CSV table of C-alpha atoms and ligand atoms in Angstrom, one decimal:
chain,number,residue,atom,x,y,z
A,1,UNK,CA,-3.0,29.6,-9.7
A,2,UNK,CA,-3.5,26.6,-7.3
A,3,UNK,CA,-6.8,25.7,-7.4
A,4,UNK,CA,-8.7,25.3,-3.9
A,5,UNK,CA,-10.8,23.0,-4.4
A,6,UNK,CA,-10.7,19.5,-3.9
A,7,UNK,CA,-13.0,19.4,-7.0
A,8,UNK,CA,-11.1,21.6,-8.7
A,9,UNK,CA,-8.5,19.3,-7.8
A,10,UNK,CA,-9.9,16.4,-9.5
A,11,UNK,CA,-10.7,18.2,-12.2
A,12,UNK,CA,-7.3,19.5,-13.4
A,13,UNK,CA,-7.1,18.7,-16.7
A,14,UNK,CA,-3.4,19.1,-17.2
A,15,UNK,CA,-0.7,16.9,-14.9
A,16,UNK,CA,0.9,18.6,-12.6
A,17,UNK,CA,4.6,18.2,-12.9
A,18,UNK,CA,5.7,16.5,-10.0
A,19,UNK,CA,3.1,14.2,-10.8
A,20,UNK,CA,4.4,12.9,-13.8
A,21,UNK,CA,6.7,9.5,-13.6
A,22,UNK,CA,9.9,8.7,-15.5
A,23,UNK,CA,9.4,6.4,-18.5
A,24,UNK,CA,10.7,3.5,-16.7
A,25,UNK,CA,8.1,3.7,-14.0
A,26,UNK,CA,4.9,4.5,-15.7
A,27,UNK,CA,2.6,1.3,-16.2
A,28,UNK,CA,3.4,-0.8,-18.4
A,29,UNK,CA,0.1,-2.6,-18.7
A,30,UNK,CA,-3.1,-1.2,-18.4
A,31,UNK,CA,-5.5,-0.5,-16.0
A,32,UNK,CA,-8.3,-2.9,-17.0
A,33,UNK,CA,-6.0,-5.0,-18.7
A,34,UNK,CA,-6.7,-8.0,-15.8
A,35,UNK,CA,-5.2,-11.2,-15.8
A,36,UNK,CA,-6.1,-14.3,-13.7
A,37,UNK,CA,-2.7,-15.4,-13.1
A,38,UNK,CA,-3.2,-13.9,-9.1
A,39,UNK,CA,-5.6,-17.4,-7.2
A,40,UNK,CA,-9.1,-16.7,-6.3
A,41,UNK,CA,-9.1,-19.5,-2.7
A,42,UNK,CA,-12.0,-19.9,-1.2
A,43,UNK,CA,-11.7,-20.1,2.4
A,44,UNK,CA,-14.8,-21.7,3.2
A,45,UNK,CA,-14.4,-24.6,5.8
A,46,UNK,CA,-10.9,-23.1,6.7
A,47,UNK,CA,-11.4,-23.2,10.4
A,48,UNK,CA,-13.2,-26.8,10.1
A,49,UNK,CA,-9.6,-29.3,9.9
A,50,UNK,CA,-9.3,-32.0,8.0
A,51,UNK,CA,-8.8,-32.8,4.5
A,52,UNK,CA,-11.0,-29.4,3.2
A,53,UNK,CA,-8.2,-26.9,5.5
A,54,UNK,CA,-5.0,-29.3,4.1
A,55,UNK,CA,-6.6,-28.1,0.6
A,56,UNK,CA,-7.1,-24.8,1.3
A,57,UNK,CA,-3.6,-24.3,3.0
A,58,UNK,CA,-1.5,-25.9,0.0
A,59,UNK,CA,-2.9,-23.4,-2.4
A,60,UNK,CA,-2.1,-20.1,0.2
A,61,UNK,CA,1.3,-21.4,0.3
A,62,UNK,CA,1.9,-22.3,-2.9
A,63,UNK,CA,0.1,-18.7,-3.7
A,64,UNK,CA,2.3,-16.8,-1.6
A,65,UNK,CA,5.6,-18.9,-2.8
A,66,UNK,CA,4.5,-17.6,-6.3
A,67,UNK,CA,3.6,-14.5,-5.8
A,68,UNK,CA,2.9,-13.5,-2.3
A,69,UNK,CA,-0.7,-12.2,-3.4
A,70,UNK,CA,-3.5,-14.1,-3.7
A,71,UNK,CA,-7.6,-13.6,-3.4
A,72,UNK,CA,-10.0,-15.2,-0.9
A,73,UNK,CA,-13.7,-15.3,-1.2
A,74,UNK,CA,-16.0,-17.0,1.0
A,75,UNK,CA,-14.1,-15.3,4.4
A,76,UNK,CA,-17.2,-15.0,5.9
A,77,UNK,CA,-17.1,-11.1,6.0
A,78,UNK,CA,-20.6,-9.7,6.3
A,79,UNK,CA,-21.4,-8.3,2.6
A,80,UNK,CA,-23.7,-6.2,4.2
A,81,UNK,CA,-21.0,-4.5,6.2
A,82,UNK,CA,-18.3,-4.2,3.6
A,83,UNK,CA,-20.8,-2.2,1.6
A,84,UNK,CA,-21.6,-0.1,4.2
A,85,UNK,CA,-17.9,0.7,4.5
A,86,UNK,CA,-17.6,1.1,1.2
A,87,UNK,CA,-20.3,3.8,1.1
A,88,UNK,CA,-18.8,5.7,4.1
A,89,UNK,CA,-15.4,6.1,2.0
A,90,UNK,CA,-17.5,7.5,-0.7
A,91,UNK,CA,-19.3,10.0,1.5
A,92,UNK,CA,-16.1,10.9,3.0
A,93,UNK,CA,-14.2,11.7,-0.3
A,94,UNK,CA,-17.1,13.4,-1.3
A,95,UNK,CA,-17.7,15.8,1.8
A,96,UNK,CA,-17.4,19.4,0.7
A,97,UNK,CA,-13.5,21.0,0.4
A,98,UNK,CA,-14.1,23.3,2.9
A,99,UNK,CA,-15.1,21.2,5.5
A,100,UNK,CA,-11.7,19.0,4.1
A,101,UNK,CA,-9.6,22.1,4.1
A,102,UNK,CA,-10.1,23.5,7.5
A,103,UNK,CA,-6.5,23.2,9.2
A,104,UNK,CA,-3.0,23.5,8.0
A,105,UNK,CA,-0.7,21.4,9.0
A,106,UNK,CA,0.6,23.3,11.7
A,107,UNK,CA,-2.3,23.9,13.4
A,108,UNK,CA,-2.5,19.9,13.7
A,109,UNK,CA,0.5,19.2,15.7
A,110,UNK,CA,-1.3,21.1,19.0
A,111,UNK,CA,-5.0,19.8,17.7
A,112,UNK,CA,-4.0,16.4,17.7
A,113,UNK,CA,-3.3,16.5,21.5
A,114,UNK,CA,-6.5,18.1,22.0
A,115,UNK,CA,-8.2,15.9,19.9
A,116,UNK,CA,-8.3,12.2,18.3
A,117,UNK,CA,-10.9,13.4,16.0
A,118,UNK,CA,-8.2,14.1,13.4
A,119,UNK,CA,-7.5,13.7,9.9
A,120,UNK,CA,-4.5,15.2,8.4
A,121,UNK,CA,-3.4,15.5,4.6
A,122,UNK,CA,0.0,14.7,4.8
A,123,UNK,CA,2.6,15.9,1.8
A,124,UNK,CA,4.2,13.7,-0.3
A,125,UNK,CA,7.9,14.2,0.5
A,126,UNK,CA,8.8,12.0,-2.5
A,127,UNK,CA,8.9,13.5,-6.4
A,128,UNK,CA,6.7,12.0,-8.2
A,129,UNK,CA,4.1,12.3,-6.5
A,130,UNK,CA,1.5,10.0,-6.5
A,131,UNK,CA,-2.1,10.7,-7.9
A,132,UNK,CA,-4.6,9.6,-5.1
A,133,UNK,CA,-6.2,11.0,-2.1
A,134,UNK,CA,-5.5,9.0,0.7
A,135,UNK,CA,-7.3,8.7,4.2
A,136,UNK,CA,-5.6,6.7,6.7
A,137,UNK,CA,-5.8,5.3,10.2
A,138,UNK,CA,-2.4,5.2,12.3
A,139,UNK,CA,-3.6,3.8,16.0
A,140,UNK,CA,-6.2,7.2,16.2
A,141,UNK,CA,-4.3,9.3,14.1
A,142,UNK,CA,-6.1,9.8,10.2
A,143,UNK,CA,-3.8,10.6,7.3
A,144,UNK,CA,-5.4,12.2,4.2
A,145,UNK,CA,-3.3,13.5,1.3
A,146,UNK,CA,-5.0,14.7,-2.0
A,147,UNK,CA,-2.2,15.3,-4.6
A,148,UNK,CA,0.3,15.4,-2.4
A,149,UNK,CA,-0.7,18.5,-1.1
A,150,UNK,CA,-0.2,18.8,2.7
A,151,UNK,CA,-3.9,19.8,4.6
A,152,UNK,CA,-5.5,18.9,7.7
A,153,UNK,CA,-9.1,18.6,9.1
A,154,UNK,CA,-11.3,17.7,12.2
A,155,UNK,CA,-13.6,14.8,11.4
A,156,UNK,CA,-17.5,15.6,12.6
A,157,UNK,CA,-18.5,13.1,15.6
A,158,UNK,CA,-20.8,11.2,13.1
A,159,UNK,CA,-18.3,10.7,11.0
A,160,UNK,CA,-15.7,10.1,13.2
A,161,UNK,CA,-17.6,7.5,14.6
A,162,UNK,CA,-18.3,5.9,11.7
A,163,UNK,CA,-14.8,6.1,10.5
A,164,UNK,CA,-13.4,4.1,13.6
A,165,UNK,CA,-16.2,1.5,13.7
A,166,UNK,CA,-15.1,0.5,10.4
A,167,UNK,CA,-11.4,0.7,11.2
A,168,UNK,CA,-12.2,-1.6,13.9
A,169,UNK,CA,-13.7,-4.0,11.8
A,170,UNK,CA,-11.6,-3.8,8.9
A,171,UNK,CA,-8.4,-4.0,11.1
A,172,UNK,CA,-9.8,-6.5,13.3
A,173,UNK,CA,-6.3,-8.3,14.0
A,174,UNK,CA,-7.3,-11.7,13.4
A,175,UNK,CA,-8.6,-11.8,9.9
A,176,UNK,CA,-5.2,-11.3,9.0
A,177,UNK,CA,-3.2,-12.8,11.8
A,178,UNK,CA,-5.3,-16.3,10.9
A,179,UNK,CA,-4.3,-16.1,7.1
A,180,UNK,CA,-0.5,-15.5,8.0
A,181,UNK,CA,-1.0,-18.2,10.7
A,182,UNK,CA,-2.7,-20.9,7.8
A,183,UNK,CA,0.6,-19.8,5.4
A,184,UNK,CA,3.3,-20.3,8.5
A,185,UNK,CA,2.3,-23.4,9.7
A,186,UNK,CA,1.4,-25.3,5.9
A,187,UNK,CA,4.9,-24.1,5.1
A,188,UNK,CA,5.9,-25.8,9.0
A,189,UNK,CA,7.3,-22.9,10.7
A,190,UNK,CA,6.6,-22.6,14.2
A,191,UNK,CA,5.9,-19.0,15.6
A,192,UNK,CA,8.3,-17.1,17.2
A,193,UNK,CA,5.5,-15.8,19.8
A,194,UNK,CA,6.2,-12.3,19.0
A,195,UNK,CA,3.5,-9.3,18.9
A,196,UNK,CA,2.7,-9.9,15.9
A,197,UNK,CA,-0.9,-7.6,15.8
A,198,UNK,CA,0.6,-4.4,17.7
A,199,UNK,CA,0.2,-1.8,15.4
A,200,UNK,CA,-2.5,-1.9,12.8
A,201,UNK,CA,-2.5,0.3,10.1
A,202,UNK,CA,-5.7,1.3,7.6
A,203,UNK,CA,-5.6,3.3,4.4
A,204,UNK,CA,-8.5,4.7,2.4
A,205,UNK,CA,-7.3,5.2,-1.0
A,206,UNK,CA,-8.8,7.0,-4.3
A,207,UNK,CA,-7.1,7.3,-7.1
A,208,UNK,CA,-8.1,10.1,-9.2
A,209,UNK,CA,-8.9,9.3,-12.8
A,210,UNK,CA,-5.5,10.5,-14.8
A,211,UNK,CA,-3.4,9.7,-17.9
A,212,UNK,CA,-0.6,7.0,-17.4
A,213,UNK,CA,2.2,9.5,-17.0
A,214,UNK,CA,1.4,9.2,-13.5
A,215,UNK,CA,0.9,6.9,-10.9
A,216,UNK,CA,-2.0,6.2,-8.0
A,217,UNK,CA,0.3,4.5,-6.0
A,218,UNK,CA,4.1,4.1,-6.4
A,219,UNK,CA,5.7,0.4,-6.7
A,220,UNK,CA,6.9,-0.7,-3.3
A,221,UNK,CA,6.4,-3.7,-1.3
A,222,UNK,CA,4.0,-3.6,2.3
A,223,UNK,CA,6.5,-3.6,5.4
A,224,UNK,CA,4.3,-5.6,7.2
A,225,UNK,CA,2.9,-9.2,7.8
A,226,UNK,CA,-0.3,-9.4,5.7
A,227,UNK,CA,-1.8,-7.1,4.2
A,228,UNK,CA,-5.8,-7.4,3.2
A,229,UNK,CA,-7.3,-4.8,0.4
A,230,UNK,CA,-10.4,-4.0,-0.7
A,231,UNK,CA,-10.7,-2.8,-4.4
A,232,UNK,CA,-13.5,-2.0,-6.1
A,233,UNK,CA,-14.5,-2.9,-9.9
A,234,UNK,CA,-12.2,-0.4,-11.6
A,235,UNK,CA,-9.1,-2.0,-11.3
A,236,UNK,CA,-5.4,-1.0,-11.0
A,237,UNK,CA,-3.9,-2.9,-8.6
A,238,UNK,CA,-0.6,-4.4,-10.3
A,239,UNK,CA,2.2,-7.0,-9.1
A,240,UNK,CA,5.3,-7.9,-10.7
A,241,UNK,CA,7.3,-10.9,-9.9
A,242,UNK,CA,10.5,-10.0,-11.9
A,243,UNK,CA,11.9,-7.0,-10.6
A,244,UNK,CA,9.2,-4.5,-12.7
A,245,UNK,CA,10.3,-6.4,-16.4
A,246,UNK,CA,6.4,-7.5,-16.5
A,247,UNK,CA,3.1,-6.9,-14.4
A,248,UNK,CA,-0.1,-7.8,-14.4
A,249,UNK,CA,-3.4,-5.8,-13.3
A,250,UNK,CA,-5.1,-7.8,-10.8
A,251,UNK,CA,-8.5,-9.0,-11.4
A,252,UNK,CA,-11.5,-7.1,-9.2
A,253,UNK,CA,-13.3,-10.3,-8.1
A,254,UNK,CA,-16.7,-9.3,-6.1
A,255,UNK,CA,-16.9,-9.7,-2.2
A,256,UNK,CA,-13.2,-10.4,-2.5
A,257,UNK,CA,-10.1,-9.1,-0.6
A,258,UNK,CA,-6.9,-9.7,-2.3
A,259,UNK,CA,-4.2,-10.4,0.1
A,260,UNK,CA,-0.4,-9.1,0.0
A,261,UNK,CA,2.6,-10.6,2.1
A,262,UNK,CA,4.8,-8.1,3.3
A,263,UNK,CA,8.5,-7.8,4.1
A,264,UNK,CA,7.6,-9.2,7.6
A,265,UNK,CA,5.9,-12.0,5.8
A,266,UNK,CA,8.9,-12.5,3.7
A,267,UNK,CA,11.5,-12.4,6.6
A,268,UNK,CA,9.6,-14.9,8.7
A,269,UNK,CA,9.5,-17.5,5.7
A,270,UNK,CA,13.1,-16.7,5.1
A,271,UNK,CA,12.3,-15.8,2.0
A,272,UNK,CA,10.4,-18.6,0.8
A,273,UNK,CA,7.0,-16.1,0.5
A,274,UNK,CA,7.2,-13.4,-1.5
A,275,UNK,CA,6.6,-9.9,-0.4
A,276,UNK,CA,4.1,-8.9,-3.1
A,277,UNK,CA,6.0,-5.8,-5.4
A,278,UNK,CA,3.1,-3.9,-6.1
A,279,UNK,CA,1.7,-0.6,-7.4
A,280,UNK,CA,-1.6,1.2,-7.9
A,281,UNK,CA,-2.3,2.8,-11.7
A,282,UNK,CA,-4.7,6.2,-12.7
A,283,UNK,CA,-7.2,5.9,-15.8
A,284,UNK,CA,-8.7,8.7,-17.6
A,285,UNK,CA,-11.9,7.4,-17.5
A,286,UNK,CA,-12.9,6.5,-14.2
A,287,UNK,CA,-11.2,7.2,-10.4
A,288,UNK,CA,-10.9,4.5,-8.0
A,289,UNK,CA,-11.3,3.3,-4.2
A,290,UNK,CA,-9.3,0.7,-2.3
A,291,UNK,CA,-9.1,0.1,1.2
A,292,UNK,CA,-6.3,-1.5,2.6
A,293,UNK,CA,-5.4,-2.5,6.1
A,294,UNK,CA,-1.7,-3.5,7.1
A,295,UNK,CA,-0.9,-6.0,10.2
A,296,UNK,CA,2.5,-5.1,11.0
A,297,UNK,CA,4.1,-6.2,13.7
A,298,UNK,CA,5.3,-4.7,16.9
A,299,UNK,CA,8.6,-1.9,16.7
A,300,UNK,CA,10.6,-3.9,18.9
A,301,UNK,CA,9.5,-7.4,18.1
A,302,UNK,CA,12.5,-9.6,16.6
A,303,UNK,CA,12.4,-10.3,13.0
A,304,UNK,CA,14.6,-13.2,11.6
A,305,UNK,CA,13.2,-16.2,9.9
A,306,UNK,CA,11.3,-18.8,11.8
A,307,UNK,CA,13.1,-21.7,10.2
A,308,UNK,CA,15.4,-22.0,8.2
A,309,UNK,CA,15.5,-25.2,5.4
A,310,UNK,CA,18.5,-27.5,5.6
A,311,UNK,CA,21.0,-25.9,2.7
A,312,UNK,CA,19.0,-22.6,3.1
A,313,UNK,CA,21.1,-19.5,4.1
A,314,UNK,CA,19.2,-17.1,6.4
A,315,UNK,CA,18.1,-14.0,4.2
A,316,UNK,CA,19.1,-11.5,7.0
A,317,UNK,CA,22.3,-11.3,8.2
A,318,UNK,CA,21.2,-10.5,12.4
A,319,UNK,CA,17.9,-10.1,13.9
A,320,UNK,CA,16.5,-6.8,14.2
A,321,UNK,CA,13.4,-5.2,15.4
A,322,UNK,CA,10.7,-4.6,13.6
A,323,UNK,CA,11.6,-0.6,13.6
A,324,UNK,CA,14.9,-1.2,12.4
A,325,UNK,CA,14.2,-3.3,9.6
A,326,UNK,CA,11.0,-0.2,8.7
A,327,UNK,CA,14.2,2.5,9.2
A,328,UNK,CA,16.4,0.5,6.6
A,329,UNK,CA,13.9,-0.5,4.1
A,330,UNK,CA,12.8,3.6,3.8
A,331,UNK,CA,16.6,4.3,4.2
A,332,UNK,CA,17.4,2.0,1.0
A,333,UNK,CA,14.3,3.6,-0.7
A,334,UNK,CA,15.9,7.1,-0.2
A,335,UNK,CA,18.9,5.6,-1.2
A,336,UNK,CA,17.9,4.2,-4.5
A,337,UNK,CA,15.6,7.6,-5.6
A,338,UNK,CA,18.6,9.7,-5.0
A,339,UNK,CA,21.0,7.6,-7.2
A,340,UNK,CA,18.3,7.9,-9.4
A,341,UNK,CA,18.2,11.3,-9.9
A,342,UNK,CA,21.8,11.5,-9.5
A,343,UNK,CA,22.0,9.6,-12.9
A,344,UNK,CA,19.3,11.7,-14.5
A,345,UNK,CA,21.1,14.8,-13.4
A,346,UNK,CA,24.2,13.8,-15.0
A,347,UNK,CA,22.4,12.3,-18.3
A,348,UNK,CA,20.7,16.1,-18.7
A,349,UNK,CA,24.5,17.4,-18.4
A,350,UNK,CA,26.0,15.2,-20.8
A,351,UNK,CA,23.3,16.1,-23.4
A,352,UNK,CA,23.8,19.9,-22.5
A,353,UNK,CA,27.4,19.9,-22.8
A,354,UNK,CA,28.3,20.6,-26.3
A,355,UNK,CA,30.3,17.8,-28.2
A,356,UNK,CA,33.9,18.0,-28.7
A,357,UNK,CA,34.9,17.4,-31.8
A,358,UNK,CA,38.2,15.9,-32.2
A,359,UNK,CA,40.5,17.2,-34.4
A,360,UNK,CA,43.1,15.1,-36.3
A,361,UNK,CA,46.3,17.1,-37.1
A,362,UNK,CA,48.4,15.7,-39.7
B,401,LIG,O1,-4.8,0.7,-4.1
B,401,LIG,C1,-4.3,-0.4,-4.2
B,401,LIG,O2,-4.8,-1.4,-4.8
B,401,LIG,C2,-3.0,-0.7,-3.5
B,401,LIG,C3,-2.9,-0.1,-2.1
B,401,LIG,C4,-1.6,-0.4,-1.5
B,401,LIG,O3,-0.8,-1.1,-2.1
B,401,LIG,C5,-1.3,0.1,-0.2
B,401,LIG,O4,-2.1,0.9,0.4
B,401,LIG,O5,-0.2,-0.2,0.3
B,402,LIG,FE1,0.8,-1.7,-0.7
């Protein structure tokens, strides 16, 4: 029987089977395995000019040019309040099921007029699933999902309030837009003057603590700008820069927030950043917390690269708005799962069907 608990949850000790991955996909490298190949920069004296910001600027370039991830420390983010945000996830993931599990999802499509005090698990269309609980902040709308399993609930004020002060501080647009900015104009592209801060996106993730047949957080690349995450000591956080051949885990650096490029980011630079390929991995000893907030860019602002190097190519064929270029990234993902199992369909055929054996008459 389900359980119905989100304790009981966690505590499953058998994987679910849409949890579990194909070979291919499951990590290849382990959690805690960490690797300093990804730059720590320390931003300090980034705003001040001169010789200290040309410094600063070469190594996020050459960072995203290598990767499109890198770490800053010194950002000037108040410790104080990080850890204050940090606790509130904590509290929140640990808030009694039945306060969680109050709504279905049905009920949430009326409530969410009523209300903004919302949080909804959403269900994980996709097979595999991944293996996190996930709290997430669309505009007002939160988005919770704990295995995949689709519930909704009503935040109390307190915490509702809570939950938005730190999603306004986290997603506070220009923490991110600056870093983008510092990349775009070291690597001499002039902005387009598009919305570039419309939509901000936050996501509370914890993986639960699982064996390696499973995932936290599938590989994909952020559709956005930038992308700034929080992670705490446990580690998982993985990047690959050659299609998935290698990977490495991501070193948990105190008071730091590693910073991904996104497709936008990619786009912009025609190509010349890299949109960080990334995934999350499980443990069995130990689940994990990340927060992550995306700066994505307006639906209908233009994407198309901002300059384009003598001998270069443009990597898009025709501009396109932001939504469109979201609509045929998810449409190529859909794509590329269905051929996918397509192939695995027909590979669990041609094993079933029995061998002929061919006969040589003489
Ligand atoms: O949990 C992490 O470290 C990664 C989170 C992430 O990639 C995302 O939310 O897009
Ligand atoms: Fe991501």
């Amino acid at each position: 029987m389900a359980p119905s608990t989100l304790t009981a949850l966690a505590e499953e000790k058998t994987l679910q089977a849409s949890f579990v991955r194909d070979e291919d996909e499951r990590p290849k490298v382990a959690y805690n395995h960490f690797s300093n190949e990804i730059p720590v920069i320390s931003v300090a004296g980034i705003d001040d000019g001169g010789e200290k910001r040309g410094e600063i600027c070469d190594k996020i370039v050459k960072a995203c040019e290598e990767w499109g991830v890198f770490q800053i420390v010194d950002h000037g983010v108040d410790a104080k309040l990080v850890s204050e945000m940090t606790t509130l996830a904590k509290e929140f993931f640990a808030l009694p099921p039945e306060e969680k599990l109050r709504f279905d999802m049905q009920q949430v499509v009326d409530a969410r007029l009523a209300s903004k005090r919302i949080l909804f698990l959403h269900e994980d269309k996709a097979r595999p699933k991944d293996y996190k609980f996930s709290w997430g902040m669309l505009e007002n709308h939160l988005t919770v999902s704990i295995h995949g399993r689709p519930k909704t609930f009503i935040l109390e004020e307190r915490q509702f309030k809570a939950g938005r002060e730190i999603v306004t501080f986290f997603s506070y647009p220009t923490r991110t837009e600056r870093l983008f900015k510092v990349a775009r104009q070291a690597g001499g592209m002039e902005s387009d003057g598009s919305r570039n801060t419309d939509r901000r996106r936050w996501n509370l993730l914890a993986s639960f603590s699982g064996p390696d047949l499973t995932l936290g957080l599938k590989r994909h690349t952020d559709p956005g700008t930038i992308t700034l995450l929080l992670q705490d000591t446990v580690g998982g956080l993985q990047a690959t820069r050659d299609n998935g051949k290698t990977w490495i885990t991501v070193q948990p650096v105190d008071g730091a927030f590693v910073v991904n490029l996104g497709d936008h980011g990619h786009y912009l630079s025609n190509g010349r950043f890299k949109n960080a390929d990334h995934q999350a991995v499980v443990n069995s000893n130990s689940s994990r917390l990340s927060i992550a907030t995306f700066q994505n860019p307006a639906p209908d602002a233009i994407v198309y690269p901002l300059k384009i190097r003598e001998g270069e190519k443009s990597v898009l064929d025709e501009p396109m708005t932001f939504a469109e270029m979201y609509r045929r990234k998810m449409s190529k993902d859909i794509e590329i799962a269905m051929k996918k199992k397509l192939a695995k369909e027909q590979l669990l055929k041609d094993l079933e069907t029995p061998k002929l054996s061919l006969k040589r008459s003489c």
